[in-house]
PDB file of C-alpha atoms and ligand atoms in Angstrom:
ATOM      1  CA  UNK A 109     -62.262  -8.794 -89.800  1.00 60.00           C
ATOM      2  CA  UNK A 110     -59.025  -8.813 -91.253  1.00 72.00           C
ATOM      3  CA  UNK A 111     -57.226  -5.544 -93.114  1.00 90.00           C
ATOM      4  CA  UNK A 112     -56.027  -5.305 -96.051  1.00 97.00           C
ATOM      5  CA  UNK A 113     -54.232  -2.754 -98.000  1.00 97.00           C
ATOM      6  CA  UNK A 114     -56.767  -0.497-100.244  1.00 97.00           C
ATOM      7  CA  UNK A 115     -57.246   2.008-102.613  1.00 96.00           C
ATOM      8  CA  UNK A 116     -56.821   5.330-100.513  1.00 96.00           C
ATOM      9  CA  UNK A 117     -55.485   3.664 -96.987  1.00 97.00           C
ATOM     10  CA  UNK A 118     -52.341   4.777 -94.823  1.00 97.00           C
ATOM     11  CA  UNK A 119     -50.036   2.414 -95.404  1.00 97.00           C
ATOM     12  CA  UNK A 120     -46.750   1.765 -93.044  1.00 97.00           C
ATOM     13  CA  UNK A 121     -44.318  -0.348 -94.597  1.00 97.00           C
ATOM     14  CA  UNK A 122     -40.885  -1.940 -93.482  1.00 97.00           C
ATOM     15  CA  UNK A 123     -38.499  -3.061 -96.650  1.00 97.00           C
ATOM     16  CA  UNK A 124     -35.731  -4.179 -97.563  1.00 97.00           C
ATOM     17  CA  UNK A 125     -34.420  -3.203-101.504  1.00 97.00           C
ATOM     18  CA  UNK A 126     -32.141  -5.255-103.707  1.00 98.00           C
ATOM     19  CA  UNK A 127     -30.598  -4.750-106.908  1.00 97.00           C
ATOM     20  CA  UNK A 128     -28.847  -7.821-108.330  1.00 95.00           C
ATOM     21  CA  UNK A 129     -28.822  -9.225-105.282  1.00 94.00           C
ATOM     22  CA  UNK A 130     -27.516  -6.849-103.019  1.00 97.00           C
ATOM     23  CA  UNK A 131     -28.980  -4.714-100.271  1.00 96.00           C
ATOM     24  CA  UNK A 132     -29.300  -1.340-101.495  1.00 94.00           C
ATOM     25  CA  UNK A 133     -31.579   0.369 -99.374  1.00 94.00           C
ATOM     26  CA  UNK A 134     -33.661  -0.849 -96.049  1.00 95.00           C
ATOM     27  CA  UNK A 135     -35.907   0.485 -93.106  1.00 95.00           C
ATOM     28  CA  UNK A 136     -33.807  -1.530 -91.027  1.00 91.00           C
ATOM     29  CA  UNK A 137     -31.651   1.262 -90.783  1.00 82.00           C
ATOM     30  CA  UNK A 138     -34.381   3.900 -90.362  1.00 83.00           C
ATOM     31  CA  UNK A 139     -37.659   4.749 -90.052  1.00 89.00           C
ATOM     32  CA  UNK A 140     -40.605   2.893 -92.607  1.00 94.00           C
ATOM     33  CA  UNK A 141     -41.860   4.557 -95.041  1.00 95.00           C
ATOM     34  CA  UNK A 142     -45.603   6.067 -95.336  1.00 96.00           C
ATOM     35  CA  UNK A 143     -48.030   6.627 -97.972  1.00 96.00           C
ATOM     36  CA  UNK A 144     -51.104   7.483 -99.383  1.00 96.00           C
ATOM     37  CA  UNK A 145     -52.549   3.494-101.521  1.00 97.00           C
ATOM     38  CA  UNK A 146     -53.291   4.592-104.882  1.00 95.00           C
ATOM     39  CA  UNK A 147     -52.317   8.057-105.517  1.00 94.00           C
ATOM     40  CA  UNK A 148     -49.128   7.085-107.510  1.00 94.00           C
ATOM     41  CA  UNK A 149     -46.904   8.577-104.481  1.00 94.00           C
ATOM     42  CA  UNK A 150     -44.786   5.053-104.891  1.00 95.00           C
ATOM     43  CA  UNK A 151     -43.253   3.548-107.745  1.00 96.00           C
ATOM     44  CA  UNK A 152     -46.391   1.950-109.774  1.00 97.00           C
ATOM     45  CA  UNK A 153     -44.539  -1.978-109.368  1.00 98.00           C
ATOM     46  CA  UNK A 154     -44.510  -1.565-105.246  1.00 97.00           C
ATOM     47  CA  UNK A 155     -48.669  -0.500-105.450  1.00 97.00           C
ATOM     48  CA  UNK A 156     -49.692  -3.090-107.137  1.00 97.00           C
ATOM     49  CA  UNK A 157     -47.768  -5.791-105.014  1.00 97.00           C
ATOM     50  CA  UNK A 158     -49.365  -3.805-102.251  1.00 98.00           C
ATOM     51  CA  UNK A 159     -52.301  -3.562-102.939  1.00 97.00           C
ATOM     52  CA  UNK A 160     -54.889  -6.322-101.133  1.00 97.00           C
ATOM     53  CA  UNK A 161     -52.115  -7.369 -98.471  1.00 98.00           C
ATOM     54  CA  UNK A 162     -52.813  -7.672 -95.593  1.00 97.00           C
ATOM     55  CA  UNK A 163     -52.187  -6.068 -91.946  1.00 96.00           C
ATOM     56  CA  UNK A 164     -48.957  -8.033 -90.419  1.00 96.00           C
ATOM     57  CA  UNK A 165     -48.321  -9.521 -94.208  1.00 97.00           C
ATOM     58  CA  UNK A 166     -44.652  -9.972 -95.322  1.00 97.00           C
ATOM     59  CA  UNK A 167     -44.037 -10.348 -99.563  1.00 98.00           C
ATOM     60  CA  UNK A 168     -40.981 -10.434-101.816  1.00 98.00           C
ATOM     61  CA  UNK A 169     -42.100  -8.694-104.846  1.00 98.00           C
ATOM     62  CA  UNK A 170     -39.504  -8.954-108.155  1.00 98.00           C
ATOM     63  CA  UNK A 171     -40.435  -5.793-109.827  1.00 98.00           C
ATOM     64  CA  UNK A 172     -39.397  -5.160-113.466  1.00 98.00           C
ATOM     65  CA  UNK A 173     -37.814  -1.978-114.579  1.00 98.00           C
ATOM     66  CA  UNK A 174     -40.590  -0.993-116.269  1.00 97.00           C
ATOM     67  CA  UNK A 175     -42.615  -1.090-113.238  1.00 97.00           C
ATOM     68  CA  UNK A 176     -39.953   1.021-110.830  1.00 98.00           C
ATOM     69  CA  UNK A 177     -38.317   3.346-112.540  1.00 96.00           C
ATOM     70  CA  UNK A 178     -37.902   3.016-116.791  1.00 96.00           C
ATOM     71  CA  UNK A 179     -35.817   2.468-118.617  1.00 96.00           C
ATOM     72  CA  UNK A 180     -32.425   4.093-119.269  1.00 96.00           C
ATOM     73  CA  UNK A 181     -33.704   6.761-121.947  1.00 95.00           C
ATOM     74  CA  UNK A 182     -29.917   7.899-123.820  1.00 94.00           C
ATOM     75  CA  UNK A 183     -31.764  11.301-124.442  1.00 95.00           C
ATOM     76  CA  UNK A 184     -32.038  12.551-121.100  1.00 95.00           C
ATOM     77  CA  UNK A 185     -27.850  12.461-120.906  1.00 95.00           C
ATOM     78  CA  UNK A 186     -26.584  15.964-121.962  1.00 95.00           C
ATOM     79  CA  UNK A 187     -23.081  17.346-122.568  1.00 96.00           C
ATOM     80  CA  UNK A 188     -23.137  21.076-121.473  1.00 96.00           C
ATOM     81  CA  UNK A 189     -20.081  23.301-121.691  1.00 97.00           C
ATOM     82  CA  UNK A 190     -18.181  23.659-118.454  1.00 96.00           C
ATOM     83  CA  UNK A 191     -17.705  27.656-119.068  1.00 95.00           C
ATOM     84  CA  UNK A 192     -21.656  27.170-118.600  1.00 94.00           C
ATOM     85  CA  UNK A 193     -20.949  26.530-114.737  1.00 93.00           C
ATOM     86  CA  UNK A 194     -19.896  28.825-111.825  1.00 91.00           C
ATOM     87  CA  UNK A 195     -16.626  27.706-110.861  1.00 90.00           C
ATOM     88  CA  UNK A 196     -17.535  27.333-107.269  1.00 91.00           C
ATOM     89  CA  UNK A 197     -19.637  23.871-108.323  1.00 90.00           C
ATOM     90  CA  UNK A 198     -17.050  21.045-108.020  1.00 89.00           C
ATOM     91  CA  UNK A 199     -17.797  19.247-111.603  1.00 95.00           C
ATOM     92  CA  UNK A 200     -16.396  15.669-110.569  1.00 95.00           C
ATOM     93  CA  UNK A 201     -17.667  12.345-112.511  1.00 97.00           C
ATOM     94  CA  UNK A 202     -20.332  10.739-109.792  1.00 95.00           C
ATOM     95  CA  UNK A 203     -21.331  13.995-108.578  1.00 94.00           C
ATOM     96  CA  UNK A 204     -25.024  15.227-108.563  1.00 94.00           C
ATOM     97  CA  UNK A 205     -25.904  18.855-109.797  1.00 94.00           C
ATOM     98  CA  UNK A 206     -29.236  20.059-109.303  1.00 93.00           C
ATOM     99  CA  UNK A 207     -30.767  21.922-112.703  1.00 92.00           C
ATOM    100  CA  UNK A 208     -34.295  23.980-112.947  1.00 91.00           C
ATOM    101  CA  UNK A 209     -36.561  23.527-115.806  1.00 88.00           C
ATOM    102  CA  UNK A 210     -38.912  25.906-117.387  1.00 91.00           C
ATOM    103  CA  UNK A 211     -41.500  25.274-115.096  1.00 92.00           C
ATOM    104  CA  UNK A 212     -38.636  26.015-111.666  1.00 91.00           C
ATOM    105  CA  UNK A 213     -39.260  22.208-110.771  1.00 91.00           C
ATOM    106  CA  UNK A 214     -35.611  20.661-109.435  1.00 93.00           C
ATOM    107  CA  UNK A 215     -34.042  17.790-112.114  1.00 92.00           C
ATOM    108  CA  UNK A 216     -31.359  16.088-110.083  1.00 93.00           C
ATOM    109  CA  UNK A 217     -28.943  14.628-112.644  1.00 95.00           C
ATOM    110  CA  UNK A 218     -25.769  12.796-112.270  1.00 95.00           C
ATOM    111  CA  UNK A 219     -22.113  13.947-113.957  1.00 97.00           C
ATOM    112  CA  UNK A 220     -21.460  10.858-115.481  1.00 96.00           C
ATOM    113  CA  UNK A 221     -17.878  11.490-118.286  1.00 97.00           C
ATOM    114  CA  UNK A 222     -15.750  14.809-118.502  1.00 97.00           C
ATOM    115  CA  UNK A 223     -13.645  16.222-120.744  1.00 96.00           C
ATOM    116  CA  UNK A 224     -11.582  19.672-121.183  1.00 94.00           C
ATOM    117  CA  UNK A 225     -14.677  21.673-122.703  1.00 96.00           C
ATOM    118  CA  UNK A 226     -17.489  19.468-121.286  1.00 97.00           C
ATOM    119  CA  UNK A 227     -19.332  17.299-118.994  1.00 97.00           C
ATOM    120  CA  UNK A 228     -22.071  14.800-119.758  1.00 97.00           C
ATOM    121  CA  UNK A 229     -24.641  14.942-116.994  1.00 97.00           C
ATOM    122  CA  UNK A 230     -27.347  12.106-116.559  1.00 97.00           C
ATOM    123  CA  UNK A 231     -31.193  12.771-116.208  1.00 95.00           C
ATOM    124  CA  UNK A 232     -32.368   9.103-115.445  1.00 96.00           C
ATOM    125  CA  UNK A 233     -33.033   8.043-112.033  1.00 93.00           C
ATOM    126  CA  UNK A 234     -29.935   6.031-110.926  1.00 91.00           C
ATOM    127  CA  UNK A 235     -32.073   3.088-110.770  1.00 95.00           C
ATOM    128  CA  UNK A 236     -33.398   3.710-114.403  1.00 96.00           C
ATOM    129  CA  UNK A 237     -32.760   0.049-116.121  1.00 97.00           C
ATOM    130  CA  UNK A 238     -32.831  -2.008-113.093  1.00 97.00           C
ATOM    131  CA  UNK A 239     -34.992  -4.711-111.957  1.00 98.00           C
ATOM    132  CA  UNK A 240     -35.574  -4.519-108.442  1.00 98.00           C
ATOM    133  CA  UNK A 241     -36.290  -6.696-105.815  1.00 98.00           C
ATOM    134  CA  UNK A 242     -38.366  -5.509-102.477  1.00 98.00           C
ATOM    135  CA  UNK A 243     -39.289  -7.773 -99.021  1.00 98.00           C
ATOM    136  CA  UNK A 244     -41.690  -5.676 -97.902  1.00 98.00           C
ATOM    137  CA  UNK A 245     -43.921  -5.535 -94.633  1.00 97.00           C
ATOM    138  CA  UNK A 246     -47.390  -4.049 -94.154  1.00 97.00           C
ATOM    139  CA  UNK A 247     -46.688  -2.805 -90.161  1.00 96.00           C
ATOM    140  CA  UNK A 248     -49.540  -0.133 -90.174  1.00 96.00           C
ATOM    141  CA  UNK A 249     -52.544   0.304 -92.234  1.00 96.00           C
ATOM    142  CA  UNK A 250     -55.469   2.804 -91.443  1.00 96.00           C
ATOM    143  CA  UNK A 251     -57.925   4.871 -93.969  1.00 95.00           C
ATOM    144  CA  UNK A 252     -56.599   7.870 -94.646  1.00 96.00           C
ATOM    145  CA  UNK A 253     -58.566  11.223 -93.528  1.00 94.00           C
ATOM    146  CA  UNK A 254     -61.297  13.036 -95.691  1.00 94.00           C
ATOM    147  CA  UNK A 255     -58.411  16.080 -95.129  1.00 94.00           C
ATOM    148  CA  UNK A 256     -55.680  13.561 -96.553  1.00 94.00           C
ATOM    149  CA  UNK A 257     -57.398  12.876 -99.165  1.00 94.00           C
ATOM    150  CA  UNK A 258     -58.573  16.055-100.458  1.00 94.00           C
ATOM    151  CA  UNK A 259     -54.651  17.162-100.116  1.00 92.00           C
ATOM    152  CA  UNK A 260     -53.576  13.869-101.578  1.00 91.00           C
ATOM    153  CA  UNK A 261     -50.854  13.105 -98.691  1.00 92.00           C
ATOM    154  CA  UNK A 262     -50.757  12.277 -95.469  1.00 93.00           C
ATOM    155  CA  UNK A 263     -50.986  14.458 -92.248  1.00 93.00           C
ATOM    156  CA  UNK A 264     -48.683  13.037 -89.277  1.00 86.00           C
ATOM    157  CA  UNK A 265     -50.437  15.075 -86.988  1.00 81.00           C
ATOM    158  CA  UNK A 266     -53.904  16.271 -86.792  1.00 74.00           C
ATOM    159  CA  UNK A 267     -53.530  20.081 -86.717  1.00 79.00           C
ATOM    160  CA  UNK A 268     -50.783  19.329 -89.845  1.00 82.00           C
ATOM    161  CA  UNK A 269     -51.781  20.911 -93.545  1.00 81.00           C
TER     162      UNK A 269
HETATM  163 ZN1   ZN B 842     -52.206  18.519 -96.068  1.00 81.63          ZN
END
């Protein structure tokens, strides 16, 4: 019987990212990432090209911005007053500044202009707008626990919660 990746499995996968052609992330330099098929814990383009692979497989999947991360949405930049900061928080352009909504969740956003009074800070996802390009390898695949699944991620050890 051969595996293939399903709705609810443990995958394992090795990749390799590129935007416009270059490298910008891979697994070669660390460890592969793990998740849970079909619970939305990856970007929605990677599950799909995922999905049905099988056990060993290897894939280069082209996946559109609107299928990784958006697009750039120009309302989620902000100018905020820099008397608004502590002056202990380096405000350089590049920099990223954590913020807490209402709800206490952590926005990471990017200071992306300054000037004397203000800096604009950036709420998209640095790869907000880009196409993407991922070689991608299915190394491990196994059904995820009942326990996983009622917790909706995955345990790395048995007596984990
Ligand atoms: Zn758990």
């Amino acid at each position: 019987m051969t595996e293939k990746v399903q709705q609810n499995d443990v995958v394992t996968l090795d990749y390799t990212l590129y935007v416009e052609n270059e490298v910008l992330e891979s697994t070669e330099d660390g460890s592969p990432i793990q998740f849970l098929q079909g619970h939305g814990q990856i970007i929605p383009g990677l599950e799909d090209g995922v999905q049905g692979l099988e056990l060993g497989e290897e894939k280069t999947l082209p996946i559109p911005a609107e299928q990784a991360y958006g697009q750039i949405d120009p309302d989620a930049r902000q100018k905020i007053k820099i008397e608004e900061f502590s002056e202990e928080i380096p405000l350089e352009v590049g920099t990223f500044l954590d913020f807490r909504d209402e709800e206490g969740d952590v926005l990471s956003a990017q200071i992306i202009a300054k000037d004397e009074d203000t800096v604009t800070v950036d709420f998209n996802h640095p790869l907000a707008g880009k196409d993407l390009v991922f070689e991608i390898k299915v190394t491990d695949l196994r059904p995820a626990t009942p326990e996983e699944l009622e917790h909706g991620h995955i345990h790395h050890r048995p007596d984990e919660d």
